[in-house]
PDB file of C-alpha atoms and ligand atoms in Angstrom:
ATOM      1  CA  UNK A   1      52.783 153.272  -9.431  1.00  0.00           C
ATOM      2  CA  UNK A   2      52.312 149.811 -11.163  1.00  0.00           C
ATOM      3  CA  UNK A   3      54.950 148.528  -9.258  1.00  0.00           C
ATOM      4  CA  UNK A   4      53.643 149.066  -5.932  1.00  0.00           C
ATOM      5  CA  UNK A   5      53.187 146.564  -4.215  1.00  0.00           C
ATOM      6  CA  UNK A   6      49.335 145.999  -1.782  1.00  0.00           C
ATOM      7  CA  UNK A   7      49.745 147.146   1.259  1.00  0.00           C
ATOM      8  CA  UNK A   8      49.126 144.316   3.551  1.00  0.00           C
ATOM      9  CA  UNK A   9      46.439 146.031   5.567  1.00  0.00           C
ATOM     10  CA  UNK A  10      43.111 146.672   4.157  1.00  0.00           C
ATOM     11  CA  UNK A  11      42.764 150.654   5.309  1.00  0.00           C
ATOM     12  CA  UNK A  12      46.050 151.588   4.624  1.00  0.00           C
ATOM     13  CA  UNK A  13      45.891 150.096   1.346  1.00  0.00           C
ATOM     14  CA  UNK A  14      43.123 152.013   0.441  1.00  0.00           C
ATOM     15  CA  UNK A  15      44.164 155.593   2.224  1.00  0.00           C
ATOM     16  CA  UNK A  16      47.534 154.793  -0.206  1.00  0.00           C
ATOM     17  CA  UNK A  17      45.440 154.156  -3.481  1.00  0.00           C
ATOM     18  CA  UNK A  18      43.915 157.173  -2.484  1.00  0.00           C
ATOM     19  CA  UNK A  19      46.796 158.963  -2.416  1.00  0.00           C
ATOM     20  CA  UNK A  20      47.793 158.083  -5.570  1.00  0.00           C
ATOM     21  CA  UNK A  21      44.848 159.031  -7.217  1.00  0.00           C
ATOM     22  CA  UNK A  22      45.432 162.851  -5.946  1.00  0.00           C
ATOM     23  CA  UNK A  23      48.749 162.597  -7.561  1.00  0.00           C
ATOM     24  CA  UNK A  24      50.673 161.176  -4.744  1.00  0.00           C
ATOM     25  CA  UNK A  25      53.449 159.111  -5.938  1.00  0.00           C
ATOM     26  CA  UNK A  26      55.189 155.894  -4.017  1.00  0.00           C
ATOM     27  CA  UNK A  27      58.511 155.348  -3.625  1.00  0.00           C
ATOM     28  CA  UNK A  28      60.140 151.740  -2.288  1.00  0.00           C
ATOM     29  CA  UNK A  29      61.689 153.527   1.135  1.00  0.00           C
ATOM     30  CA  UNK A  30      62.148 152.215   4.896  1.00  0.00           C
ATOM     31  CA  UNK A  31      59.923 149.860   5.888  1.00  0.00           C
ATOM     32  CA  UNK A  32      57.331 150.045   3.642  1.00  0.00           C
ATOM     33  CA  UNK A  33      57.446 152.833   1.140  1.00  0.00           C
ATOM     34  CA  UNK A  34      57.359 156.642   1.187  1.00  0.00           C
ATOM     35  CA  UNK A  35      54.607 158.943  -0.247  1.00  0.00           C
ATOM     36  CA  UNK A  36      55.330 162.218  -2.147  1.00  0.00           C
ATOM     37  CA  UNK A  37      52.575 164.590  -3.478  1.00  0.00           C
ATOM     38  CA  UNK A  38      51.854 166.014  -6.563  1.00  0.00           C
ATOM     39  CA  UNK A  39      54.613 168.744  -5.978  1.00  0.00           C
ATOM     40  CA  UNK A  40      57.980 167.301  -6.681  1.00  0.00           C
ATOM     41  CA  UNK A  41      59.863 170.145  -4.888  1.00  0.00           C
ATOM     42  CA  UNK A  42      61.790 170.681  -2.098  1.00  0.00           C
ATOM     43  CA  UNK A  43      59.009 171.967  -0.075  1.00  0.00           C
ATOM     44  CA  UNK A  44      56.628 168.986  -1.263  1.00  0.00           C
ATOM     45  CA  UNK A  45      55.236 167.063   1.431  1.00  0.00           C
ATOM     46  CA  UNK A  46      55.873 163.447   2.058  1.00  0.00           C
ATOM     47  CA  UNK A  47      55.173 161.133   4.429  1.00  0.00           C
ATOM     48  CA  UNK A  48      56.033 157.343   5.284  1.00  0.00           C
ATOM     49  CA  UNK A  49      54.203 154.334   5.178  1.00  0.00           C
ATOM     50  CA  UNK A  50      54.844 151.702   7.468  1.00  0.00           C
ATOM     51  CA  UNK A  51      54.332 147.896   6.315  1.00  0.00           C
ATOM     52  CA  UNK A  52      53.644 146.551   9.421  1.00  0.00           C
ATOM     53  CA  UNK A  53      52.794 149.254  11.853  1.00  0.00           C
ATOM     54  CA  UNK A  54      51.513 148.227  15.702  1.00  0.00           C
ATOM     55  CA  UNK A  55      48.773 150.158  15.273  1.00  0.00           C
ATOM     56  CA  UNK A  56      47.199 150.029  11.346  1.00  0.00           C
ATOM     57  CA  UNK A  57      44.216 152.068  11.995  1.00  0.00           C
ATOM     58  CA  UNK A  58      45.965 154.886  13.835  1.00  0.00           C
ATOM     59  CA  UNK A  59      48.509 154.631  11.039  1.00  0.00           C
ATOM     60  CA  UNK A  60      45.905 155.029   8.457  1.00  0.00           C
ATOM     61  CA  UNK A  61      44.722 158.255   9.788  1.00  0.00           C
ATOM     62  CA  UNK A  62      47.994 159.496  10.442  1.00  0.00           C
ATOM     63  CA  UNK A  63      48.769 158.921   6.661  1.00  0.00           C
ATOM     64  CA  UNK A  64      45.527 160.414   5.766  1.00  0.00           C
ATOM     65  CA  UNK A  65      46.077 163.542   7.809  1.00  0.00           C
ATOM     66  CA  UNK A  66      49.083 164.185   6.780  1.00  0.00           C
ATOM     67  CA  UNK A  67      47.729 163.810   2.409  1.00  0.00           C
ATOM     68  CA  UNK A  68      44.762 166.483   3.846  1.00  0.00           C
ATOM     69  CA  UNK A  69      47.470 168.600   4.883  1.00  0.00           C
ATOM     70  CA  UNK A  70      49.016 168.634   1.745  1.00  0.00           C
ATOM     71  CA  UNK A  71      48.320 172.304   0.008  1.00  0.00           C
ATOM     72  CA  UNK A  72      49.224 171.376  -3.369  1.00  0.00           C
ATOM     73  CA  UNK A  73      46.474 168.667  -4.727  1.00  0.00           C
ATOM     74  CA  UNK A  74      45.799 168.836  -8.030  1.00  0.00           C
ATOM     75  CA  UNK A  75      41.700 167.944  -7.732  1.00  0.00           C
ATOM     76  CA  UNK A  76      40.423 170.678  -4.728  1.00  0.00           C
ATOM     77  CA  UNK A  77      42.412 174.117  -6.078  1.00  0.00           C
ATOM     78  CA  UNK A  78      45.224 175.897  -4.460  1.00  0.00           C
TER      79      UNK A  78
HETATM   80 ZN1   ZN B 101      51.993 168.828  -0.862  1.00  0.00          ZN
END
């Protein structure tokens, strides 16, 4: 997590430091860097972060959607 590096936009920065302080973890992947909740199995959920996406608003949300979705947060319960 230290070694992550800012995300060069503003909102995605911020939905990813978000992330992270559910329990997401970042990984150095594609063209930015992957996310992977709190659970480390197979059937965790993941999704990718794009460093310099057309869209960076739209990609924020989609990022964000897809840590709501996540079933498995460590703060909110089962
Ligand atoms: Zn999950």
């Amino acid at each position: 997590m230290a070694d992550r590096p800012r995300h060069p936009h503003k909102e995605i920065e911020a939905v990813v430091a978000e992330a992270e302080r559910k329990g997401w973890r970042w990984r150095k992947m594609g063209h930015w860097g992957r996310l992977f909740c709190p659970h480390a199995g197979r059937d965790g959920c993941q999704v990718g972060v794009n460093g310099t996406p057309k869209n960076p608003e739209d990609h924020a949300r989609q990022v964000m959607r897809a840590i709501a979705r996540c079933p498995h947060g460590t703060e909110d319960g089962p």
